[in-house]
Coordinates of C-alpha atoms and ligand atoms in Angstrom, one line a residue:
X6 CA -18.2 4.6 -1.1
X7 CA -18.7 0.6 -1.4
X8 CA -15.3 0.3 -3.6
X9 CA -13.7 1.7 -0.2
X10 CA -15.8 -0.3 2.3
X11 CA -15.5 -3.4 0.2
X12 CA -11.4 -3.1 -0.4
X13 CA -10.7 -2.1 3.1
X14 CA -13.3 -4.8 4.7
X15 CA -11.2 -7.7 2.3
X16 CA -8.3 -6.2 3.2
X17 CA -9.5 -6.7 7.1
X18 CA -10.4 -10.2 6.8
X19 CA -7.8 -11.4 4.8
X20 CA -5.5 -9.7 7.4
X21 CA -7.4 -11.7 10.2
X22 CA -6.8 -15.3 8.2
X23 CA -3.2 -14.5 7.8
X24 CA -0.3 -16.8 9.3
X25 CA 2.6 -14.9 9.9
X26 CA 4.5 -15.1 13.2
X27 CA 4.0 -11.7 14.6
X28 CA 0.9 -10.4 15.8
X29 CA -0.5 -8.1 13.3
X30 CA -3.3 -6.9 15.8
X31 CA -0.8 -5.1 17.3
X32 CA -0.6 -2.4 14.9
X33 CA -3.2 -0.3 13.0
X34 CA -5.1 -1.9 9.2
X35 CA -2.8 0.1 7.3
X36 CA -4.0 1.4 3.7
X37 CA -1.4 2.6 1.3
X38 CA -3.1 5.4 -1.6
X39 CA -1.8 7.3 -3.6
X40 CA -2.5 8.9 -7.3
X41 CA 0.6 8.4 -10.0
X42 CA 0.7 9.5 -13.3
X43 CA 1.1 7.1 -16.2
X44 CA 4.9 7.4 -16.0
X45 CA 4.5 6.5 -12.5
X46 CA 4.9 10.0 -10.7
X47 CA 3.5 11.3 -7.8
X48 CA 4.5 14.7 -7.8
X49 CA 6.9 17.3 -9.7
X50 CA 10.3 18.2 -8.3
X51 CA 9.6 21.7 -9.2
X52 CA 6.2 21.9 -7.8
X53 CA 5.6 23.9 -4.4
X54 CA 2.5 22.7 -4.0
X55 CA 1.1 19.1 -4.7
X56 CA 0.8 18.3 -8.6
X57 CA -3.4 17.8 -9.6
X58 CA -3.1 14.0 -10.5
X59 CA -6.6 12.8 -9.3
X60 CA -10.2 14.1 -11.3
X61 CA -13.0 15.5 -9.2
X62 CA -14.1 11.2 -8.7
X63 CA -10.7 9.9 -7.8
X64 CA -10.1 13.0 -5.4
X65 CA -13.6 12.3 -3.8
X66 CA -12.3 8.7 -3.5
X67 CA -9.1 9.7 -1.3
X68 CA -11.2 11.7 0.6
X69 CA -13.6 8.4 1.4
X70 CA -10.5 6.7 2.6
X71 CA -9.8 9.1 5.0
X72 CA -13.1 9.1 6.2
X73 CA -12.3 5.2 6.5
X74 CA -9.5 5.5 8.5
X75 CA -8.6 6.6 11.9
X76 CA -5.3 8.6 11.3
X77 CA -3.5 9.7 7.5
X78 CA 0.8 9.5 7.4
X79 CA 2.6 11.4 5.1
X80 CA 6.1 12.3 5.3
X81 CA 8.4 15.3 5.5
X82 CA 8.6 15.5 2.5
X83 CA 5.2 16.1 1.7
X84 CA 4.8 19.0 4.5
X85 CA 7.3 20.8 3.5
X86 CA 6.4 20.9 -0.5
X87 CA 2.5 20.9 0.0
X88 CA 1.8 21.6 3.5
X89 CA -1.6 19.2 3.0
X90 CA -4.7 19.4 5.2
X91 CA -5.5 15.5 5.1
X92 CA -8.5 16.6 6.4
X93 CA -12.1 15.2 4.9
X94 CA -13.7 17.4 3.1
X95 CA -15.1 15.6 0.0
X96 CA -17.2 12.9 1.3
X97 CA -20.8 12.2 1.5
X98 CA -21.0 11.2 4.7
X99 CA -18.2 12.9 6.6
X100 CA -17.0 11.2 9.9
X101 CA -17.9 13.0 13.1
X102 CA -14.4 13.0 14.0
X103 CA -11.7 14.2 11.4
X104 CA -8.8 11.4 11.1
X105 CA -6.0 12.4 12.9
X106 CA -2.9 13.5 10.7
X107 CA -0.1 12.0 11.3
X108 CA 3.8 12.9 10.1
X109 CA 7.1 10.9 10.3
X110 CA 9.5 14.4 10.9
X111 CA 12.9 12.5 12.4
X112 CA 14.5 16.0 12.9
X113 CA 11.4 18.2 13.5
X114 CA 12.4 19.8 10.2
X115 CA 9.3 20.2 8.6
X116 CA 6.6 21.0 11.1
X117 CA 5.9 24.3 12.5
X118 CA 3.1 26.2 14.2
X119 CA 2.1 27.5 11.2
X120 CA 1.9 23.8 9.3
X121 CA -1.4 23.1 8.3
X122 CA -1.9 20.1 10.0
X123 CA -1.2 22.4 13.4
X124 CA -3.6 25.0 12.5
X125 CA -6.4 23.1 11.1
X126 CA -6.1 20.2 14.2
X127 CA -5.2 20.0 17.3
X128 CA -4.6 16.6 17.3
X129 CA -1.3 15.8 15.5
X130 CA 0.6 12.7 15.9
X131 CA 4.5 13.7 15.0
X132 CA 6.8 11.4 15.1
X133 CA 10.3 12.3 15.4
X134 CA 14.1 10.2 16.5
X135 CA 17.0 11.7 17.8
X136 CA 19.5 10.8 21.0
X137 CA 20.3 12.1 24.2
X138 CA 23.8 12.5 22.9
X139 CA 22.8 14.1 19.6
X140 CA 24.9 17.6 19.0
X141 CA 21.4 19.7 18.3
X142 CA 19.8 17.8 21.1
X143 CA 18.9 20.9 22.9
X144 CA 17.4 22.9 19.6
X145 CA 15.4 19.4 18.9
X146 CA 14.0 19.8 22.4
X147 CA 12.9 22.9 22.0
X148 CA 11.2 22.4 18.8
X149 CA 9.0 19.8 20.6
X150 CA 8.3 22.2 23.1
X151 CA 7.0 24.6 20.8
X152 CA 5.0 22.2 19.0
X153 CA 3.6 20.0 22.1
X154 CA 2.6 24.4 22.9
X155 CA 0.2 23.9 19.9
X156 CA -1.2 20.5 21.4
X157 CA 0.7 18.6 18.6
X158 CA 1.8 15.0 20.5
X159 CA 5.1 14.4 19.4
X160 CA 7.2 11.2 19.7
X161 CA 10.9 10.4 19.9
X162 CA 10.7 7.2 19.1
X163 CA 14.7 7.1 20.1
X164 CA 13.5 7.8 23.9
X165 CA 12.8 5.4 26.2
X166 CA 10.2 7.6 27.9
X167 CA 8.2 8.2 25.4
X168 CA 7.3 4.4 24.2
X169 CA 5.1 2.2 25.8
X170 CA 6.4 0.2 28.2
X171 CA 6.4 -3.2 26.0
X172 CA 8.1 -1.7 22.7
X173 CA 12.0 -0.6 23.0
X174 CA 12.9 2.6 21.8
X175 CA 15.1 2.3 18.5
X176 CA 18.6 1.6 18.9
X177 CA 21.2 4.3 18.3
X178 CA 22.4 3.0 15.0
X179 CA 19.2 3.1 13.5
X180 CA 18.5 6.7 13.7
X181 CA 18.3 7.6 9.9
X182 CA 14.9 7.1 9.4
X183 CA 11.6 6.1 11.3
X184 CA 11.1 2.3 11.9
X185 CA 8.2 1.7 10.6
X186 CA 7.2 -1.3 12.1
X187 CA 7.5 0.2 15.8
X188 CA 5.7 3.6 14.7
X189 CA 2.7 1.3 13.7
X190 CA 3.0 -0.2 17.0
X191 CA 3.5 2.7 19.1
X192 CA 0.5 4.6 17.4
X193 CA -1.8 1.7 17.9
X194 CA -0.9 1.2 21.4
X195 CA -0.6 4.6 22.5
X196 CA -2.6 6.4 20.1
X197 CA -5.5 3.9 19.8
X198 CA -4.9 3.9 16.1
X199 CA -6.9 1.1 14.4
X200 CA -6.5 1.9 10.8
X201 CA -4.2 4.2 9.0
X202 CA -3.7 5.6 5.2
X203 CA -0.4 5.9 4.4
X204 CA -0.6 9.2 1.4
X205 CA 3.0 9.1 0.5
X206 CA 5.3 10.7 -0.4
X207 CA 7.4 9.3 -2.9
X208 CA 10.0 8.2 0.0
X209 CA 7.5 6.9 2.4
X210 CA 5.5 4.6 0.0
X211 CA 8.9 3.4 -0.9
X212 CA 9.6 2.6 2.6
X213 CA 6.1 1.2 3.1
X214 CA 6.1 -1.0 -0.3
X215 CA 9.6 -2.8 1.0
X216 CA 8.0 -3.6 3.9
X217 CA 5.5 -5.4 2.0
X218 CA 2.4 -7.3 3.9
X219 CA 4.6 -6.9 7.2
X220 CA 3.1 -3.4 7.1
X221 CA 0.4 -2.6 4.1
X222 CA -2.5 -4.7 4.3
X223 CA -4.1 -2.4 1.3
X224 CA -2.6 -0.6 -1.6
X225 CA -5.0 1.6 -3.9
X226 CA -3.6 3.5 -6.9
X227 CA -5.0 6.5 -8.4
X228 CA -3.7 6.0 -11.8
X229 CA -4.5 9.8 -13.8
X230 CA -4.5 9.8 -17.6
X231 CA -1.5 12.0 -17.9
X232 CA 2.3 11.7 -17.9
X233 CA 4.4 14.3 -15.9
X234 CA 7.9 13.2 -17.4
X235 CA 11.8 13.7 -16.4
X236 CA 11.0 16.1 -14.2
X237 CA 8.5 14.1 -12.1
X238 CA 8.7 12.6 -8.5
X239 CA 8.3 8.7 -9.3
X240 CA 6.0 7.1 -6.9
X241 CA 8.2 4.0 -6.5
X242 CA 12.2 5.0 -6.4
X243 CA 13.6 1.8 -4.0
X244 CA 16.8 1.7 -5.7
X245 CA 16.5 5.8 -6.7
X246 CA 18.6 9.1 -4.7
X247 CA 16.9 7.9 -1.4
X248 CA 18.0 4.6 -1.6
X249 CA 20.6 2.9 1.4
X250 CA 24.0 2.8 -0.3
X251 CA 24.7 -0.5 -1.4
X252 CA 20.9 -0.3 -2.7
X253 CA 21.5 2.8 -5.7
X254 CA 20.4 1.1 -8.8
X255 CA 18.6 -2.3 -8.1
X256 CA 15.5 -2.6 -9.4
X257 CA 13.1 -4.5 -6.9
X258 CA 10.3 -7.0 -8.4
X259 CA 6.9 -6.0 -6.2
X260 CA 3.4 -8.1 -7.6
X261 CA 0.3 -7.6 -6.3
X262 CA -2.5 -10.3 -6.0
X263 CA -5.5 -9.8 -7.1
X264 CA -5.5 -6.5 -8.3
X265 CA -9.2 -5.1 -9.3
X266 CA -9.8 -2.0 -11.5
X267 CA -12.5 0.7 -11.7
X268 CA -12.7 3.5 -13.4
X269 CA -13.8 6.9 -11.7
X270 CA -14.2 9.7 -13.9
X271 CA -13.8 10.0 -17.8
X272 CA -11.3 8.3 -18.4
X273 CA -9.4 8.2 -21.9
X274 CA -13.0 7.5 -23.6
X275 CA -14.5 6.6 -27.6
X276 CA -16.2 10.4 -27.4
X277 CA -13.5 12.3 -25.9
X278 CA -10.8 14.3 -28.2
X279 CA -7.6 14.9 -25.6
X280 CA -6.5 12.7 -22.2
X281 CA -9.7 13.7 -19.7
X282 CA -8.8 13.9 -16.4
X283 CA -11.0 11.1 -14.8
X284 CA -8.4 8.6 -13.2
X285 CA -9.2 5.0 -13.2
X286 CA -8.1 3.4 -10.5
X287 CA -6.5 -0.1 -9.4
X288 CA -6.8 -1.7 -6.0
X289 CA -4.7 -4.4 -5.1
X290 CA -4.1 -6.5 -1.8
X291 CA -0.5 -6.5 -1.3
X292 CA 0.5 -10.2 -0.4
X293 CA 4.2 -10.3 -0.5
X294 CA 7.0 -8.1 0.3
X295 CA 8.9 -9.5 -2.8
X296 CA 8.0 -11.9 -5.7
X297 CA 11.4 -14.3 -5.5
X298 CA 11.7 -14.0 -2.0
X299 CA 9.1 -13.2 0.9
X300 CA 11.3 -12.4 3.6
X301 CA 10.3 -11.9 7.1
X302 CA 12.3 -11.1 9.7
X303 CA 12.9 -13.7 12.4
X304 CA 13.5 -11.3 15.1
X305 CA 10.3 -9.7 14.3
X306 CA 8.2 -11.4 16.8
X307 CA 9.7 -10.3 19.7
X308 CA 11.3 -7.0 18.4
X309 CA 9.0 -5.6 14.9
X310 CA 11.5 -2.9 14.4
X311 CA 14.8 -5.4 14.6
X312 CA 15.5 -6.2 11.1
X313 CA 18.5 -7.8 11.2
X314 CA 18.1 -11.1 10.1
X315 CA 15.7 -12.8 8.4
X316 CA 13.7 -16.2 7.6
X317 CA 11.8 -17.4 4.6
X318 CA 8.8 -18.2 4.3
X319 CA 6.6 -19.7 1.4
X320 CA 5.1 -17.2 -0.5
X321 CA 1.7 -18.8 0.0
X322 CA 0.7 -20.0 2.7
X323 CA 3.2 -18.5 4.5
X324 CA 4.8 -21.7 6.6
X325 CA 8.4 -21.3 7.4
X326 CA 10.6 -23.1 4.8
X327 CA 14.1 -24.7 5.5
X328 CA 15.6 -24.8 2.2
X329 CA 16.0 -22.2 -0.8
X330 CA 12.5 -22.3 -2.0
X331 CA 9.4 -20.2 -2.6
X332 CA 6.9 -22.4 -2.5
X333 CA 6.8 -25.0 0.7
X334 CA 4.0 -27.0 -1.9
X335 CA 3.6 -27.4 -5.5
X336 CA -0.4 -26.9 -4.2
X337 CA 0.9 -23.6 -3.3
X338 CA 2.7 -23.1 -6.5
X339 CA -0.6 -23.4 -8.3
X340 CA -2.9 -21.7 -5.4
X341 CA -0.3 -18.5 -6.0
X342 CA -0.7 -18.8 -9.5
X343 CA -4.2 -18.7 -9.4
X344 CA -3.9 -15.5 -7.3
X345 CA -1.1 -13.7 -9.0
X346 CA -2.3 -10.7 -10.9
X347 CA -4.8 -13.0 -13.2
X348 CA -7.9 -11.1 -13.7
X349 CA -11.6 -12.9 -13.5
X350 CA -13.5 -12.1 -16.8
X351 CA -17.4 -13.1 -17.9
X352 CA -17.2 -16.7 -19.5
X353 CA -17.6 -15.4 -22.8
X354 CA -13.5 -14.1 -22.3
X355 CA -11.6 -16.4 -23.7
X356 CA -8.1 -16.5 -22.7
X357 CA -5.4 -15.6 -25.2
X358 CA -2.4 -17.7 -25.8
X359 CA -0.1 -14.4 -26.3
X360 CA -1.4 -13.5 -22.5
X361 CA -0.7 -17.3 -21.0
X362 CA 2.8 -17.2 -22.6
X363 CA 3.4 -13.7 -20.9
X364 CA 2.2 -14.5 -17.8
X365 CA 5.0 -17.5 -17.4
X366 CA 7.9 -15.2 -17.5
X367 CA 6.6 -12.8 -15.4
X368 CA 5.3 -15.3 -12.3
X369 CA 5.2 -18.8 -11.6
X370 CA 5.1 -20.9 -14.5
X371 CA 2.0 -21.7 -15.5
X372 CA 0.6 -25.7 -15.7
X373 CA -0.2 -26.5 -19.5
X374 CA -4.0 -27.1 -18.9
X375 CA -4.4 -23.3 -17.9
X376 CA -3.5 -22.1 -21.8
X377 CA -6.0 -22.7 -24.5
X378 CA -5.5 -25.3 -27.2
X379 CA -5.3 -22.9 -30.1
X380 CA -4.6 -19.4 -30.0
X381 CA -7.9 -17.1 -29.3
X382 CA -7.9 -13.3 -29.2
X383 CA -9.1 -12.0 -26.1
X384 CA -11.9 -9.7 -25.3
X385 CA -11.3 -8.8 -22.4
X386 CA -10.9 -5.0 -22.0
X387 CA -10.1 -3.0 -18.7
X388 CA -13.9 -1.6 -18.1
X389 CA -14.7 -5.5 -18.6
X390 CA -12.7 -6.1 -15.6
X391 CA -14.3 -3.3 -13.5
X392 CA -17.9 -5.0 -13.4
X393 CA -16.2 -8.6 -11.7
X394 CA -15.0 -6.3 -8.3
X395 CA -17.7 -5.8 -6.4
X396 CA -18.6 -9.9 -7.0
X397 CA -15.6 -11.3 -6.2
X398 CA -15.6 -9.9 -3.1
X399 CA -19.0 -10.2 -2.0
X400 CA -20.1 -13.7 -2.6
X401 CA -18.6 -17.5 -2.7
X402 CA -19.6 -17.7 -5.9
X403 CA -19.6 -14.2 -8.3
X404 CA -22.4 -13.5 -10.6
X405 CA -19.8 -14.4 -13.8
X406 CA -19.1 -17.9 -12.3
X407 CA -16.2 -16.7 -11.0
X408 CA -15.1 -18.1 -7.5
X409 CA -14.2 -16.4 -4.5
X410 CA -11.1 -17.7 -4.0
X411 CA -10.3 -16.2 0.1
X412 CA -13.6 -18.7 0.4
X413 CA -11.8 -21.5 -1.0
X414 CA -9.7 -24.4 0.5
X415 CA -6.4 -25.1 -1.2
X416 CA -7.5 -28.1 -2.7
X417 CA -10.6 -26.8 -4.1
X418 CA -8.0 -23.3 -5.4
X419 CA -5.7 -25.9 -7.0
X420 CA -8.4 -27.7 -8.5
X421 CA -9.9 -24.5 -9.9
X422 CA -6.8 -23.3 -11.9
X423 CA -6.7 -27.1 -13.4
X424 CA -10.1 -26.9 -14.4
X425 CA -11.0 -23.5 -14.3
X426 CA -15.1 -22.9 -14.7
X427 CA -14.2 -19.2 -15.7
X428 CA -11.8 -17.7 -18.3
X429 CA -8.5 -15.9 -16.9
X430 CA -6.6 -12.9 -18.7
X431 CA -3.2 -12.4 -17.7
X432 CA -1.2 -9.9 -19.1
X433 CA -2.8 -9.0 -22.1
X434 CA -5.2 -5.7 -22.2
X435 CA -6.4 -3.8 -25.6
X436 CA -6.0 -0.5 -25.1
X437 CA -9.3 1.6 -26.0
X438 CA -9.7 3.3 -29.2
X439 CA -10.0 7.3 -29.0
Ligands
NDP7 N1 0.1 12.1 -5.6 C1 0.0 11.7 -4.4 O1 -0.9 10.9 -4.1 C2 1.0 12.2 -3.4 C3 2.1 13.0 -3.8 N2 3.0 13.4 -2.9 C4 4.2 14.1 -3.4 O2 5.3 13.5 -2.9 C5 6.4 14.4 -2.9 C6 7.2 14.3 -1.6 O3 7.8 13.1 -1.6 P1 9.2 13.0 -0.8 O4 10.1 14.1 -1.1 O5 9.8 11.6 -1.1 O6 8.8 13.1 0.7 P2 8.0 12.2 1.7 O7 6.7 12.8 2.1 O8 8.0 10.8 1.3 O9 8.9 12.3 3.0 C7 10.2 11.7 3.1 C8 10.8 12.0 4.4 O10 10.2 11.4 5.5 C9 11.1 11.2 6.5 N3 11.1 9.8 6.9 C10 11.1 9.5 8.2 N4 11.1 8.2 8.3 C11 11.1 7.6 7.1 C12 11.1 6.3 6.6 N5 11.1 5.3 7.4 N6 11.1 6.2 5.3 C13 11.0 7.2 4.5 N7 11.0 8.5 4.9 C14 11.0 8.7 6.2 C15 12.5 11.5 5.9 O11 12.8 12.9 6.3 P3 13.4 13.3 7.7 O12 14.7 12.7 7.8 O13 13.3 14.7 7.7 O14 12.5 12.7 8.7 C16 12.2 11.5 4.5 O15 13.1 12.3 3.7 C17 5.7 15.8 -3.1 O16 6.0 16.2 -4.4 C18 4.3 15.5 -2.9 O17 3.5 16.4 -3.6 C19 2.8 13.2 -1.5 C20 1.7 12.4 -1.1 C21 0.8 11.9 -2.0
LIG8 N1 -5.3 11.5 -4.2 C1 -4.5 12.5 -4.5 N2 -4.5 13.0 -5.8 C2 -3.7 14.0 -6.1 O1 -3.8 14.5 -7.4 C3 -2.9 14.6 -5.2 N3 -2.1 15.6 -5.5 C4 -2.9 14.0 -3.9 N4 -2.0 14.6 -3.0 C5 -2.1 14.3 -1.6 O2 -3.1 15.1 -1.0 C6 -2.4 16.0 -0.1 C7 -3.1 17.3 -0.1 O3 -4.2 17.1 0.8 P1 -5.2 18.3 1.2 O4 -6.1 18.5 0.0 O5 -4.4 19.5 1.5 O6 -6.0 17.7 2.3 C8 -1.0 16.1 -0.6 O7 -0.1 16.5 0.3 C9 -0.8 14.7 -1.0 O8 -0.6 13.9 0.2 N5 -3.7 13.0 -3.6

């Protein structure tokens, strides 16, 4: 599917241009998908088996990702309430070799011989963490054994002899949950893994959005028609039952740049009486880990999984910066502006004043010459968004006017939002009459 090819190719190169401190070769492209309800639920808490959120388009779509990718993580979690497949089965052109599941189990609670992912592969990646000194070290052990007896490769990422050489196995205080950053490490370097979709569950794309661009180079969102309500598993819960203590209760500001929309399927449509179940669908590159703060940790480049302490760095172009700031430039003020969540429309969009005004409260405030001189309702509408994706990746220079801004120096970005030769919508969508 091109939307796939072209999301995960942008995703590639934009990974490639990136200035960050560590080496980001060393681990696999790492695609983060997932299908949420409107209310932003992945799943219900009452549901043995996964909840239907994606139509027969949007389903097909996950399945081209995983034909995409070399290995698909999901966690516990998701074993134990759906024991999943993640197997290709939907796509056109199915890959001669099935991706290799892959599930973060830290006490080898949740995968058996009889799991799915054992039965229908034989080429499982589990990854696991537990100490010598731990007091079920010896019924831990013998779990392994019964699973490395069903040619499932399992790894204590706690033990020394199971790591590459290079990485250190993680440190006895930090035994909760899986380090992310060395997993990604350890399955690239031992594993061969080059690219990897991340499925979820709630608590692992939780984990994986906090990380931010240190570890999700992609995020693409199945968003179904449909609401699942109090009883639903939300998609997103940083500050939810999971959360570290300390962390209950905060809300965590997470923006996207660049976010593009199709629509697979039906969708909520003029013709159609009740909510069809034909997902559109949002892909966004993730850029930063956090809006007000892009936080890296120092120690990362000589220890990814050491997260002690960390160093900011400007939210741009990512250059280290020594006082309190978010932007090292005010060219970088107006280059992220350009880039944050504004949405490329055909010239004949103009942009509404209501949308401008939004747009300053929610990301960096906007210079005066980007809002119209009088107020102009806007005409933009999501399916006029979903023709502008494939251009804006594609080309310098879209088929609506519209630049391609990774092509673009930051002068030339900076003079673009000044002067811009194409209309921006920020905020503001009409919802579609049914
Ligand atoms: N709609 C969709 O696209 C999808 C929906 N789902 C739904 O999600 C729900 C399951 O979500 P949830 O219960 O949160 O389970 P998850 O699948 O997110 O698994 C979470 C568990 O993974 C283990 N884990 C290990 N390391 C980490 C880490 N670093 N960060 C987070 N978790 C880690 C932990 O268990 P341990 O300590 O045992 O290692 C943790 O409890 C189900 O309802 C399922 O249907 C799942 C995938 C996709
Ligand atoms: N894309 C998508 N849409 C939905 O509606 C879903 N429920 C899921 N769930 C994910 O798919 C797994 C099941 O995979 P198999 O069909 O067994 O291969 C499930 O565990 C979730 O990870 N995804």
């Amino acid at each position: 599917m091109d939307f796939v090819e072209a999301a995960i190719a942008a995703a590639s190169e934009r990974r490639s241009k990136r200035k960050t401190p560590f080496k980001d070769e060393d681990r696999p492209l790492v695609v983060l998908s997932y299908a949420q309800s409107l209310d932003g639920c992945i799943g219900a808490k009452d549901n043995t088996q996964p909840l239907r959120l994606s139509g027969p388009e949007s389903m097909r779509l996950t399945h081209c990702i995983r034909a995409r990718c070399d290995a698909v993580l999901v966690g516990s979690g998701t074993v134990k309430n759906d024991d999943p497949r993640l197997s290709v089965r939907l796509d056109n052109h199915p890959p001669s070799v099935q991706p290799r599941p892959v599930v973060l189990d830290s006490r080898l609670s949740a995968v058996s011989s009889t799991s799915n992912v054992v039965t229908l592969n034989n080429r499982l990646i589990v990854f696991c963490q537990y100490l010598d000194s731990d007091p079920e070290f010896t019924t831990l052990q013998s779990k392994r054994a019964v699973l490395e007896s069903h040619k499932v490769s399992v790894v204590n990422l706690a033990s020394r002899h199971d790591l590459p050489d290079n990485l250190d196995p993680a440190s006895s205080s930090d035994v909760s949950s899986i380090p992310i950053p060395l997993m990604l490490r350890v399955l690239k370097s031992k594993f061969g893994v080059n690219s990897l979709m991340v499925e979820g569950g709630s608590r692992i794309i939780s984990a994986f959005l906090g990380l931010g661009s240190l570890c999700v180079d992609c995020l693409i969102v199945t968003v179904a028609p449909m609401f699942v309500g109090s009883g639903g598993v939300k998609a997103f819960d940083s500050g939810g039952e999971g959360a570290d203590e300390g962390k209950k209760g905060q809300s965590v500001a997470l923006s996207v740049v660049d976010p593009v929309y199709r629509q697979f399927g039906s969708d909520i449509d003029s013709g159609s009486k009740k909510l069809a179940r034909g997902p559109a669908m949002a892909l966004c590159k993730i850029s930063k880990p956090n809006y007000n703060r892009s936080q890296i940790p120092a120690t990362a480049v000589n220890n990814l999984h050491n997260m002690d302490s960390f160093t900011q760095w400007c939210l741009v172009c990512e250059r280290k910066l020594n006082h309190d700031a978010v932007y090292c430039s005010i060219e970088c003020l107006k280059t992220d502006f350009v880039s944050s969540g504004t949405f490329i429309l055909p010239p004949s969009s103009p942009v509404s004043a209501s949308s401008c005004a939004a747009s300053s409260t929610s990301r960096a405030p906007p210079s005066p010459t980007n809002c119209p001189p009088s107020p102009t309702p806007s005409h933009g509408s999501f399916s006029d968004m979903s023709s502008s994706w494939s251009s804006s990746y594609s080309s310098s220079s879209s088929s609506n006017g519209s630049p391609d801004r990774s092509q673009m120096s930051r002068h030339e970005a900076t003079q673009a939002i000044l002067n811009p030769p194409f209309s921006l919508e920020f905020k503001s969508r009409r919802p579609r009459r049914i």
